[in-house]
Coordinates of C-alpha atoms in Angstrom, one line a residue:
Chain A
M151 CA 9.9 -22.4 -19.9
T152 CA 13.7 -22.5 -19.6
V153 CA 14.9 -24.3 -16.6
Q154 CA 16.9 -22.0 -14.4
T155 CA 19.1 -23.0 -11.5
I156 CA 18.6 -21.2 -8.2
R157 CA 22.0 -19.5 -8.8
E158 CA 20.8 -18.0 -12.0
D159 CA 17.6 -16.8 -10.2
S160 CA 19.7 -15.1 -7.5
A161 CA 21.9 -13.4 -10.1
R162 CA 18.9 -12.2 -12.0
A163 CA 17.3 -10.9 -8.8
I164 CA 20.5 -9.0 -7.9
A165 CA 20.7 -7.5 -11.4
G166 CA 17.0 -6.6 -11.2
G167 CA 17.6 -4.7 -8.0
V168 CA 20.3 -2.4 -9.4
A169 CA 18.3 0.2 -11.2
P170 CA 15.5 0.5 -8.5
R171 CA 18.1 0.8 -5.8
R172 CA 19.7 3.7 -7.6
W173 CA 16.7 5.5 -9.2
G174 CA 13.8 4.4 -7.1
S175 CA 13.1 7.8 -5.6
W176 CA 12.9 9.3 -9.1
Y177 CA 10.4 6.6 -10.2
I178 CA 8.2 7.6 -7.3
A179 CA 8.5 11.3 -8.2
E180 CA 7.6 10.4 -11.8
H181 CA 4.5 8.6 -10.5
R182 CA 3.4 11.5 -8.3
I183 CA 3.9 14.0 -11.1
R184 CA 1.8 11.9 -13.4
A185 CA -0.9 11.8 -10.7
M186 CA -0.9 15.6 -10.6
K187 CA -2.6 15.6 -13.9
G188 CA -5.8 14.8 -11.9
Y189 CA -5.6 18.1 -10.0
A190 CA -3.5 20.2 -12.4
G191 CA -6.3 22.7 -13.0
D192 CA -6.7 23.4 -9.3
A193 CA -3.0 23.6 -8.8
I194 CA -2.5 26.1 -11.6
F195 CA -5.5 28.2 -10.5
Q196 CA -4.1 28.3 -7.0
S197 CA -0.6 29.2 -8.2
F198 CA -1.9 32.2 -10.2
G199 CA -5.0 33.1 -8.3
N200 CA -3.6 33.2 -4.7
P201 CA -0.8 35.7 -5.4
L202 CA -3.2 38.0 -7.3
I203 CA -5.7 38.0 -4.5
Y204 CA -3.2 38.5 -1.7
L205 CA -1.2 41.1 -3.5
F206 CA -4.3 43.2 -4.3
A207 CA -5.6 42.8 -0.8
L208 CA -2.4 43.4 1.1
G209 CA -0.1 45.1 -1.4
V210 CA -2.7 47.6 -2.6
G211 CA -5.5 47.6 0.0
L212 CA -3.7 47.2 3.4
A213 CA -0.7 49.1 2.1
S214 CA -2.7 52.3 1.8
L215 CA -3.0 52.2 5.7
V216 CA 0.8 52.0 5.9
P217 CA 1.9 54.8 3.6
Q218 CA 5.3 55.2 5.3
G219 CA 6.0 51.5 4.7
V220 CA 7.9 49.2 7.1
G221 CA 11.6 49.5 7.8
G222 CA 12.4 51.7 4.9
V223 CA 10.5 49.7 2.2
T224 CA 6.9 49.8 0.9
Y225 CA 4.4 47.6 2.6
L226 CA 4.2 45.5 -0.5
Q227 CA 7.9 44.9 -0.6
F228 CA 7.8 44.0 3.1
V229 CA 5.0 41.5 2.8
A230 CA 6.0 39.9 -0.5
P231 CA 8.7 37.5 0.8
A232 CA 6.3 36.4 3.5
L233 CA 3.6 35.6 1.0
M234 CA 6.1 33.5 -1.1
A235 CA 7.2 31.5 1.9
T236 CA 3.6 31.0 3.0
A237 CA 2.6 29.8 -0.5
A238 CA 5.4 27.2 -0.3
M239 CA 4.2 26.2 3.1
T240 CA 0.7 25.8 1.9
V241 CA 1.7 23.5 -1.0
A242 CA 3.9 21.4 1.2
A243 CA 1.3 21.2 4.0
N244 CA -1.4 20.1 1.6
E245 CA 0.8 17.4 0.0
T246 CA 2.1 16.0 3.3
S247 CA -1.2 15.8 5.2
Y248 CA -4.1 14.0 3.5
P249 CA -2.1 12.4 0.8
V250 CA 0.1 10.6 3.4
L251 CA -2.9 9.4 5.3
M252 CA -4.5 8.3 2.1
G253 CA -1.4 6.4 0.9
F254 CA -1.4 4.3 4.0
K255 CA -5.1 3.9 4.6
W256 CA -7.9 4.8 2.1
N257 CA -6.0 4.2 -1.1
P258 CA -3.0 2.3 0.3
I259 CA -0.7 2.9 -2.7
F260 CA 2.4 3.0 -0.5
F261 CA 2.0 -0.8 0.2
G262 CA 1.7 -1.3 -3.6
M263 CA 4.9 0.7 -4.2
N264 CA 6.7 -1.3 -1.5
A265 CA 5.7 -4.6 -3.0
S266 CA 8.0 -3.7 -5.9
P267 CA 11.7 -3.1 -5.3
I268 CA 11.0 0.4 -4.0
T269 CA 11.8 1.0 -0.3
G270 CA 9.9 3.1 2.2
A271 CA 12.7 5.7 2.2
Q272 CA 12.5 6.0 -1.5
I273 CA 8.8 6.5 -1.4
V274 CA 9.4 9.5 0.9
N275 CA 12.2 10.9 -1.2
G276 CA 10.1 10.6 -4.3
M277 CA 7.2 12.4 -2.7
M278 CA 9.5 15.1 -1.5
I279 CA 11.0 15.6 -5.0
Q280 CA 7.5 16.1 -6.4
I281 CA 6.4 18.4 -3.6
A282 CA 9.6 20.5 -4.0
L283 CA 8.9 20.8 -7.7
R284 CA 5.4 21.9 -7.2
A285 CA 6.5 24.4 -4.5
V286 CA 9.2 25.8 -6.6
V287 CA 6.9 26.4 -9.6
T288 CA 4.3 27.9 -7.3
V289 CA 6.8 30.3 -5.7
A290 CA 8.4 31.2 -9.0
I291 CA 5.0 32.2 -10.4
Y292 CA 4.4 34.2 -7.2
F293 CA 7.7 35.9 -7.6
G294 CA 6.9 36.8 -11.2
V295 CA 3.7 38.4 -10.2
I296 CA 5.3 40.3 -7.3
V297 CA 8.0 41.6 -9.7
L298 CA 5.2 43.0 -11.9
F299 CA 3.7 44.7 -8.9
G300 CA 7.1 46.3 -8.1
G301 CA 7.6 44.3 -5.0
V302 CA 11.3 43.3 -5.5
P303 CA 13.8 46.1 -5.5
S304 CA 17.0 44.0 -5.1
A305 CA 18.7 42.2 -8.0
T306 CA 19.3 39.1 -5.7
G307 CA 15.5 38.9 -5.2
W308 CA 15.2 35.6 -7.1
L309 CA 17.1 33.9 -4.2
A310 CA 13.9 34.3 -2.3
I311 CA 12.5 31.5 -4.4
G312 CA 15.0 29.1 -2.9
A313 CA 14.4 30.5 0.6
A314 CA 10.6 30.0 0.3
T315 CA 10.9 26.5 -1.1
L316 CA 13.3 25.5 1.6
T317 CA 10.8 26.9 4.2
G318 CA 8.0 24.9 2.6
M319 CA 9.9 21.7 2.6
A320 CA 11.2 22.1 6.2
I321 CA 7.6 22.5 7.3
G322 CA 6.3 19.7 5.0
V323 CA 8.7 17.0 6.3
V324 CA 7.8 17.9 9.9
I325 CA 4.1 17.5 9.0
S326 CA 4.7 14.2 7.2
S327 CA 6.8 12.8 10.1
Y328 CA 3.6 13.2 12.1
T329 CA 0.9 12.3 9.5
S330 CA 2.8 9.1 8.7
T331 CA 2.1 7.9 12.2
I332 CA -1.6 8.5 12.1
T333 CA -3.6 5.3 11.9
E334 CA -7.1 6.6 12.7
D335 CA -8.5 9.9 11.3
R336 CA -9.9 11.7 14.3
G337 CA -9.8 15.2 12.8
Q338 CA -6.0 15.6 13.4
M339 CA -5.7 17.4 10.0
A340 CA -8.1 20.1 11.0
M341 CA -6.3 20.5 14.3
L342 CA -3.0 20.8 12.5
Q343 CA -4.4 23.5 10.3
R344 CA -6.0 25.4 13.2
F345 CA -3.2 25.1 15.8
G346 CA -0.2 24.7 13.6
I347 CA -0.4 26.3 10.2
T348 CA -2.7 29.3 11.0
P349 CA -0.7 30.5 14.1
L350 CA 2.5 30.1 12.1
F351 CA 0.9 32.2 9.3
L352 CA -0.2 35.0 11.8
F353 CA 2.7 35.2 14.2
S354 CA 5.8 34.7 12.1
G355 CA 6.5 38.3 11.2
T356 CA 4.3 37.9 8.1
F357 CA 2.2 41.0 8.2
F358 CA 4.2 43.0 10.7
P359 CA 7.8 42.8 12.1
L360 CA 8.1 40.3 14.9
E361 CA 9.5 43.0 17.2
Q362 CA 6.0 44.6 17.2
L363 CA 4.8 41.6 19.3
P364 CA 5.3 41.7 23.1
I365 CA 8.5 40.0 24.0
Y366 CA 6.7 37.0 25.5
L367 CA 5.1 36.2 22.1
Q368 CA 8.3 36.7 20.1
P369 CA 9.6 33.1 20.8
I370 CA 6.8 31.8 18.5
G371 CA 8.6 33.6 15.7
W372 CA 12.0 32.3 16.7
I373 CA 11.0 28.7 16.5
S374 CA 8.8 29.3 13.5
P375 CA 10.4 28.0 10.3
L376 CA 8.1 30.5 8.5
W377 CA 9.7 33.4 10.3
H378 CA 13.2 32.2 9.4
G379 CA 12.2 31.7 5.8
T380 CA 10.5 35.0 5.5
E381 CA 13.4 36.9 7.0
L382 CA 15.7 35.1 4.7
G383 CA 13.5 36.1 1.8
R384 CA 13.6 39.7 2.9
V385 CA 17.4 39.7 2.9
A386 CA 17.2 38.5 -0.7
T387 CA 14.4 40.8 -2.1
Y388 CA 15.2 44.1 -0.4
G389 CA 18.4 43.6 1.6
L390 CA 16.9 43.6 5.1
E391 CA 19.6 44.6 7.4
E392 CA 20.4 42.0 10.0
P393 CA 23.6 40.5 11.4
I394 CA 25.2 37.9 9.3
W395 CA 25.1 35.3 12.1
L396 CA 21.3 35.6 12.0
T397 CA 21.1 35.0 8.2
V398 CA 23.3 31.9 8.7
T399 CA 21.0 30.8 11.5
H400 CA 18.0 31.1 9.2
V401 CA 19.6 28.8 6.7
G402 CA 20.9 26.4 9.3
Y403 CA 17.6 26.2 11.2
L404 CA 15.6 25.4 8.0
T405 CA 18.2 22.9 6.7
T406 CA 18.4 21.1 10.1
L407 CA 14.6 21.0 10.4
F408 CA 14.4 19.6 6.9
L409 CA 17.0 16.9 7.5
V410 CA 15.6 15.8 10.8
G411 CA 12.0 15.8 9.4
L412 CA 13.1 13.8 6.4
W413 CA 14.9 11.3 8.5
A414 CA 11.9 10.9 10.9
T415 CA 9.5 10.5 8.0
R416 CA 11.6 7.9 6.3
K417 CA 11.9 6.0 9.6
H418 CA 8.1 6.1 10.1
F419 CA 7.4 5.0 6.6
T420 CA 9.8 2.1 6.7
R421 CA 8.5 0.9 10.1
R422 CA 4.9 1.1 9.0
L423 CA 5.4 -0.7 5.7
N424 CA 7.2 -3.5 7.5
K425 CA 4.1 -5.0 9.2
Chain B
M88 CA 13.5 -32.4 -8.4
P89 CA 14.8 -28.9 -9.2
Q90 CA 15.9 -26.7 -6.3
P91 CA 13.0 -24.9 -4.6
V92 CA 12.4 -21.2 -5.4
I93 CA 11.1 -20.7 -1.9
T94 CA 12.3 -22.4 1.3
A95 CA 11.0 -21.6 4.7
S96 CA 12.1 -23.4 7.8
Q97 CA 10.9 -22.7 11.3
L98 CA 9.6 -19.4 9.9
T99 CA 8.0 -17.4 12.7
K100 CA 6.4 -14.0 13.1
T101 CA 5.2 -12.6 16.4
Y102 CA 3.5 -9.3 17.2
G103 CA 4.1 -8.8 20.9
D104 CA 2.6 -11.8 22.7
F105 CA 0.7 -12.9 19.6
T106 CA 2.3 -15.5 17.4
A107 CA 0.9 -15.0 13.9
V108 CA 3.1 -17.6 12.2
D109 CA 4.4 -20.4 14.3
A110 CA 7.6 -22.1 13.1
I111 CA 6.3 -23.3 9.7
D112 CA 8.3 -25.2 7.1
F113 CA 7.5 -25.4 3.4
E114 CA 9.2 -25.4 0.0
V115 CA 7.9 -24.3 -3.3
A116 CA 9.3 -25.8 -6.5
P117 CA 9.8 -23.7 -9.7
G118 CA 6.6 -23.7 -11.8
E119 CA 4.6 -25.1 -9.0
S120 CA 1.2 -23.8 -7.9
F121 CA 1.3 -23.8 -4.2
G122 CA -1.5 -22.8 -1.8
L123 CA -2.0 -21.8 1.8
L124 CA -5.5 -22.8 2.8
G125 CA -7.0 -21.7 6.1
P126 CA -9.6 -19.5 7.8
T127 CA -9.2 -15.8 8.3
G128 CA -6.6 -15.0 10.9
A129 CA -4.6 -18.3 10.3
G130 CA -1.4 -16.4 9.4
K131 CA -1.7 -16.8 5.7
S132 CA -1.3 -13.1 4.8
T133 CA 1.5 -12.6 7.3
T134 CA 3.3 -15.5 5.6
M135 CA 2.7 -14.0 2.3
R136 CA 4.2 -10.6 3.4
M137 CA 7.3 -12.4 4.6
V138 CA 7.6 -14.3 1.3
G139 CA 7.0 -11.0 -0.4
A140 CA 10.1 -9.6 1.3
V141 CA 8.2 -6.7 2.9
S142 CA 7.7 -8.1 6.4
T143 CA 10.8 -9.0 8.5
R144 CA 10.5 -12.5 10.1
T145 CA 10.9 -12.8 13.9
S146 CA 12.9 -16.0 13.6
G147 CA 13.6 -19.0 11.4
D148 CA 15.0 -19.1 7.9
L149 CA 13.6 -17.9 4.7
S150 CA 15.1 -18.1 1.2
I151 CA 13.5 -16.7 -1.9
L152 CA 15.2 -17.4 -5.2
G153 CA 18.3 -18.4 -3.1
L154 CA 18.4 -15.0 -1.3
D155 CA 17.7 -13.9 2.2
P156 CA 14.9 -11.2 2.2
N157 CA 16.6 -9.5 5.2
A158 CA 19.6 -8.6 3.0
H159 CA 18.1 -8.6 -0.5
G160 CA 14.5 -7.3 -0.1
P161 CA 14.6 -5.0 -3.2
D162 CA 16.4 -7.6 -5.3
I163 CA 13.9 -10.4 -4.5
R164 CA 11.0 -8.0 -5.0
S165 CA 12.3 -7.3 -8.5
Q166 CA 11.4 -10.9 -9.4
L167 CA 8.0 -11.0 -7.7
G168 CA 4.5 -10.1 -8.7
V169 CA 2.2 -9.3 -5.8
V170 CA -1.6 -9.3 -5.8
P171 CA -2.6 -8.1 -2.3
Q172 CA -5.8 -8.9 -0.5
Q173 CA -6.8 -5.2 -0.5
D174 CA -6.5 -3.5 -3.9
N175 CA -4.0 -0.8 -3.9
L176 CA -4.2 0.6 -7.4
D177 CA -3.7 4.3 -7.6
Q178 CA -7.2 5.8 -7.9
E179 CA -5.8 9.1 -9.0
L180 CA -4.5 7.5 -12.1
R181 CA -6.3 5.9 -15.1
V182 CA -6.2 2.2 -15.8
R183 CA -3.3 2.1 -18.2
D184 CA -1.3 4.8 -16.3
N185 CA -1.4 2.4 -13.3
L186 CA 0.6 -0.1 -15.3
L187 CA 2.9 2.5 -16.7
V188 CA 4.1 3.9 -13.4
Y189 CA 4.3 0.5 -11.8
G190 CA 6.5 -0.9 -14.6
R191 CA 8.9 2.0 -14.0
Y192 CA 9.5 0.9 -10.4
F193 CA 11.4 -2.0 -11.8
G194 CA 13.7 0.2 -13.8
L195 CA 12.1 -0.9 -17.1
P196 CA 12.5 1.6 -20.0
R197 CA 9.3 3.5 -20.8
S198 CA 8.9 1.9 -24.3
V199 CA 9.1 -1.6 -22.8
V200 CA 6.6 -0.8 -20.1
A201 CA 4.2 0.7 -22.7
E202 CA 4.4 -2.4 -24.8
R203 CA 3.8 -4.7 -21.9
A204 CA 1.0 -2.6 -20.5
D205 CA -1.0 -3.0 -23.8
A206 CA -0.4 -6.7 -23.9
L207 CA -1.4 -7.1 -20.3
L208 CA -4.5 -5.1 -20.7
E209 CA -5.5 -7.5 -23.5
F210 CA -4.7 -10.5 -21.2
A211 CA -6.8 -9.0 -18.4
Q212 CA -9.6 -8.3 -20.8
L213 CA -9.4 -4.6 -20.0
A214 CA -8.2 -3.2 -23.3
D215 CA -11.4 -1.2 -23.8
R216 CA -11.1 0.3 -20.3
R217 CA -7.5 1.6 -20.6
K218 CA -8.6 5.2 -20.1
S219 CA -11.2 4.5 -17.5
K220 CA -10.8 5.8 -13.9
V221 CA -9.9 3.0 -11.5
D222 CA -12.9 3.9 -9.4
D223 CA -15.3 3.1 -12.3
L224 CA -14.1 -0.5 -12.6
S225 CA -16.1 -3.4 -11.0
G226 CA -14.5 -5.4 -8.3
G227 CA -13.5 -8.2 -10.7
M228 CA -12.0 -5.7 -13.2
K229 CA -9.9 -4.1 -10.4
R230 CA -8.6 -7.5 -9.4
R231 CA -7.7 -8.3 -13.0
L232 CA -5.9 -4.9 -13.3
T233 CA -4.0 -5.7 -10.1
I234 CA -3.0 -9.0 -11.6
A235 CA -1.9 -7.3 -14.8
R236 CA 0.1 -4.8 -12.7
A237 CA 1.7 -7.7 -10.9
L238 CA 2.9 -9.2 -14.2
I239 CA 4.5 -6.1 -15.7
N240 CA 8.0 -7.2 -14.6
E241 CA 7.4 -10.7 -15.9
P242 CA 7.9 -12.2 -12.4
R243 CA 9.4 -15.5 -11.5
I244 CA 6.9 -15.9 -8.7
L245 CA 3.4 -14.5 -8.5
L246 CA 2.0 -14.1 -5.0
L247 CA -1.8 -13.9 -4.7
D248 CA -3.4 -13.2 -1.3
E249 CA -7.1 -14.2 -1.4
P250 CA -7.4 -13.4 -5.1
T251 CA -11.1 -13.9 -5.5
T252 CA -12.5 -12.9 -2.1
G253 CA -15.5 -10.6 -2.6
L254 CA -16.0 -11.4 -6.2
D255 CA -19.2 -12.8 -7.8
P256 CA -19.0 -16.4 -9.2
Q257 CA -18.6 -15.2 -12.8
A258 CA -15.8 -12.8 -12.0
R259 CA -14.1 -15.6 -10.0
H260 CA -14.2 -18.0 -13.0
I261 CA -12.7 -15.4 -15.4
L262 CA -9.9 -14.8 -12.9
W263 CA -9.3 -18.5 -12.4
D264 CA -9.1 -18.9 -16.2
R265 CA -6.4 -16.2 -16.3
L266 CA -4.4 -17.7 -13.5
F267 CA -4.6 -21.1 -15.1
R268 CA -3.0 -19.7 -18.2
L269 CA -0.2 -18.3 -16.2
K270 CA 0.3 -21.6 -14.6
E271 CA 0.5 -23.2 -18.0
Q272 CA 3.1 -20.7 -19.0
G273 CA 5.2 -21.9 -16.1
T274 CA 4.8 -19.0 -13.6
T275 CA 5.2 -20.1 -10.0
L276 CA 2.0 -19.3 -8.2
V277 CA 1.7 -19.0 -4.4
L278 CA -1.8 -18.2 -3.3
T279 CA -3.7 -18.0 -0.1
T280 CA -7.4 -18.7 0.0
H281 CA -10.2 -19.8 2.4
Y282 CA -12.2 -21.1 -0.6
M283 CA -11.7 -24.9 -0.9
D284 CA -12.9 -24.9 -4.5
E285 CA -10.3 -22.3 -5.4
A286 CA -7.6 -24.4 -3.8
E287 CA -8.8 -27.5 -5.6
Q288 CA -8.9 -25.6 -9.0
L289 CA -5.6 -23.9 -8.8
C290 CA -3.2 -25.6 -6.5
D291 CA -0.9 -28.5 -7.3
R292 CA 0.0 -28.8 -3.7
L293 CA -1.1 -27.0 -0.6
V294 CA -0.7 -26.7 3.1
V295 CA -3.7 -26.4 5.5
V296 CA -2.9 -23.7 8.1
D297 CA -4.7 -22.9 11.3
K298 CA -3.6 -20.6 14.1
G299 CA -0.2 -20.0 12.5
R300 CA 0.7 -23.7 12.2
I301 CA 0.7 -26.1 9.3
M302 CA -1.8 -28.9 9.9
A303 CA -1.3 -30.9 6.8
E304 CA 0.4 -30.8 3.4
G305 CA -0.2 -32.5 0.1
S306 CA -2.1 -32.3 -3.2
P307 CA -5.8 -31.6 -2.9
A308 CA -6.6 -35.2 -3.9
S309 CA -4.1 -36.7 -1.6
L310 CA -5.3 -34.6 1.4
I311 CA -8.9 -35.7 0.7
R312 CA -7.8 -39.3 0.5
E313 CA -5.8 -39.1 3.6
Y314 CA -8.1 -37.1 5.9
S315 CA -11.5 -37.8 4.5
S316 CA -13.6 -40.6 2.9
K317 CA -14.7 -40.8 -0.7
E318 CA -18.2 -39.5 -0.1
V319 CA -20.1 -37.5 2.5
L320 CA -23.7 -37.9 3.4
E321 CA -25.2 -34.7 4.8
V322 CA -28.5 -35.1 6.7
R323 CA -30.6 -32.5 8.5
F324 CA -33.2 -33.4 11.1
G325 CA -33.8 -29.9 12.4
S326 CA -31.5 -28.1 14.8
D327 CA -33.3 -29.4 17.9
K328 CA -33.0 -33.0 17.0
N329 CA -29.6 -33.3 15.3
A330 CA -27.6 -34.1 18.3
E331 CA -30.0 -36.7 19.6
I332 CA -30.4 -38.5 16.3
A333 CA -26.7 -38.4 15.7
E334 CA -26.3 -40.6 18.8
S335 CA -28.7 -43.2 17.4
I336 CA -27.0 -43.5 14.0
R337 CA -23.5 -43.5 15.5
D338 CA -22.7 -46.9 13.9
I339 CA -23.5 -45.8 10.4
G340 CA -20.6 -44.7 8.2
E341 CA -16.9 -44.4 9.1
R342 CA -17.0 -41.2 11.0
H343 CA -19.4 -38.3 11.9
E344 CA -19.2 -34.6 12.3
V345 CA -22.2 -33.1 14.1
L346 CA -22.7 -29.5 13.2
P347 CA -25.4 -27.3 14.6
D348 CA -27.5 -27.5 11.5
R349 CA -26.6 -30.9 10.0
I350 CA -24.8 -34.2 10.5
L351 CA -22.0 -35.2 8.2
I352 CA -21.5 -38.9 7.7
Y353 CA -18.1 -39.9 6.1
T354 CA -18.4 -43.0 4.1
G355 CA -17.4 -44.9 0.9
N356 CA -21.0 -45.1 -0.2
G357 CA -23.4 -42.3 0.8
E358 CA -26.5 -43.7 -0.8
A359 CA -26.2 -47.0 1.1
E360 CA -25.9 -45.2 4.4
L361 CA -28.9 -43.0 3.6
E362 CA -30.9 -46.2 3.0
Q363 CA -29.8 -47.6 6.4
I364 CA -31.0 -44.4 8.1
T365 CA -34.4 -44.5 6.5
Q366 CA -34.8 -48.2 7.3
R367 CA -34.5 -47.3 10.9
G368 CA -37.6 -45.1 10.5
L369 CA -35.7 -41.8 10.5
Q370 CA -36.7 -39.3 7.9
P371 CA -34.2 -36.5 7.4
I372 CA -35.7 -33.1 6.3
T373 CA -33.0 -32.9 3.6
S374 CA -30.3 -35.3 2.6
L375 CA -27.4 -34.9 0.2
V376 CA -24.6 -37.2 -1.0
R377 CA -21.5 -35.5 -2.3
R378 CA -17.8 -36.1 -2.8
S379 CA -15.4 -35.2 -0.1
S380 CA -13.8 -31.7 -0.4
L381 CA -11.0 -29.8 1.3
E382 CA -13.7 -28.3 3.6
D383 CA -14.0 -31.8 5.1
V384 CA -10.3 -32.1 5.4
F385 CA -10.2 -28.8 7.3
L386 CA -13.0 -29.8 9.6
R387 CA -11.3 -33.1 10.4
L388 CA -8.0 -31.4 11.1
T389 CA -9.3 -28.5 13.2
G390 CA -12.8 -29.4 14.3
R391 CA -13.9 -26.1 12.8
S392 CA -15.4 -24.9 9.5
L393 CA -13.3 -22.9 7.1
I394 CA -15.9 -20.2 6.6
E395 CA -17.5 -19.3 9.9

């Protein structure tokens, strides 16, 4: 072995830290994408299968009860952006619930990652990159299927892919900021699904306009990222008429939620890894 | 002597009121194989996490490769290999893929990682399991894979936290053999263990830790010389009689330890002491003369057994 002075060791360490400091988040994303091979079949089936099922049930079945459509568009056109946002939410919620718990507890890979030059914040970033990628692919497939069903009259419709993905990520980071603090599994995931995701899905102007709800239930929609994301999608796919300040509010609300959730998740990861 | 690669002085870690590591001092020289020996809960793993630059110290000084982990965590970690107590291989990935993704964390090009992964799978005797699921590996294989993973960045220092806990004797010997080769190649090893035979096999020098403090320091042989006798005579008279008989043979040997199930008599010549006991008309149920070990050192220093 060559004899190195401590000064050489220090210099080598600092040089060794350069690439991971800069690219660490992408290394984690690469890892997570590779791990998707294990459940690629399920993911693809979900991506293609869910839109078909929902579009047949809602766009063809339920739509026949609403022949006059909603707000000047067919029921399918009304419900399509909501389904896209919901799909992104489902992907993000799946990836930020059990996988986060697992990475700290049952298969503590986060500690393994952190033993290398990778930081807690980079682990979070990398996971989010992979989740965003999965969400965007899922939503794009959804969008394609909806176009085939005639659900997108506007030329700016593709912007709904971005709106849906942003919605999913905003919800995902809020979930991960919570799941990263869970140390004992006492069924919190099921509670999250039952009292978080499902009500969001039902009361966010998904299947009917929010204004149909009594006024005292409408605030659920106003705080629901899914409502903001869905409305934003509707602006893109069929030019839903709403004041411009409201459209800006949708974007601002989702972006703020995403940034705050990301910040909190990174903080919780960093704290938990530094035992 | 070359400058140490690890220097800890008054290193302390507290969790609320509990002091896990209590102002310890130690140094590790390059190429040295250094051990922390102590029972579960002695603060070994906490020390290892601080040295691994993932756990922030509460007070004291710590320098790894001349850098302070508070400011240079990722830089220091780029030069470390870490084998944690609890395996944290990614079970969603296959054996070889675990090495590939891990190598990338250090910013190594894919081609370099692929080459090293194949060489390390050979080294870890896992070449034929490269496509296996991690879950299908035995405990010993998982440990070897974890060691292979820890070597992917050709680390200056390899940290091993209880490397052979939970393994059967054969798996332990295979692992020791691999670690011995690394030591021969000049890798600095820092390991924790509560197995005295492991410490004797692998460590050039070690510290005995208990309740967050260092009780003694030295090579295994020098610690045994200093804190124990050449031989130990173990006699059993039955748990109801041990204490009483211990009293009557107090003058035999240099020192006694009376345990619930046996009496340990520290002496230069075990056979001679055993003869004295039988001459007094006392017949132990079993008797054994053995060489002193680190277990005896630990017992002497703390009054407790290593494995309880």
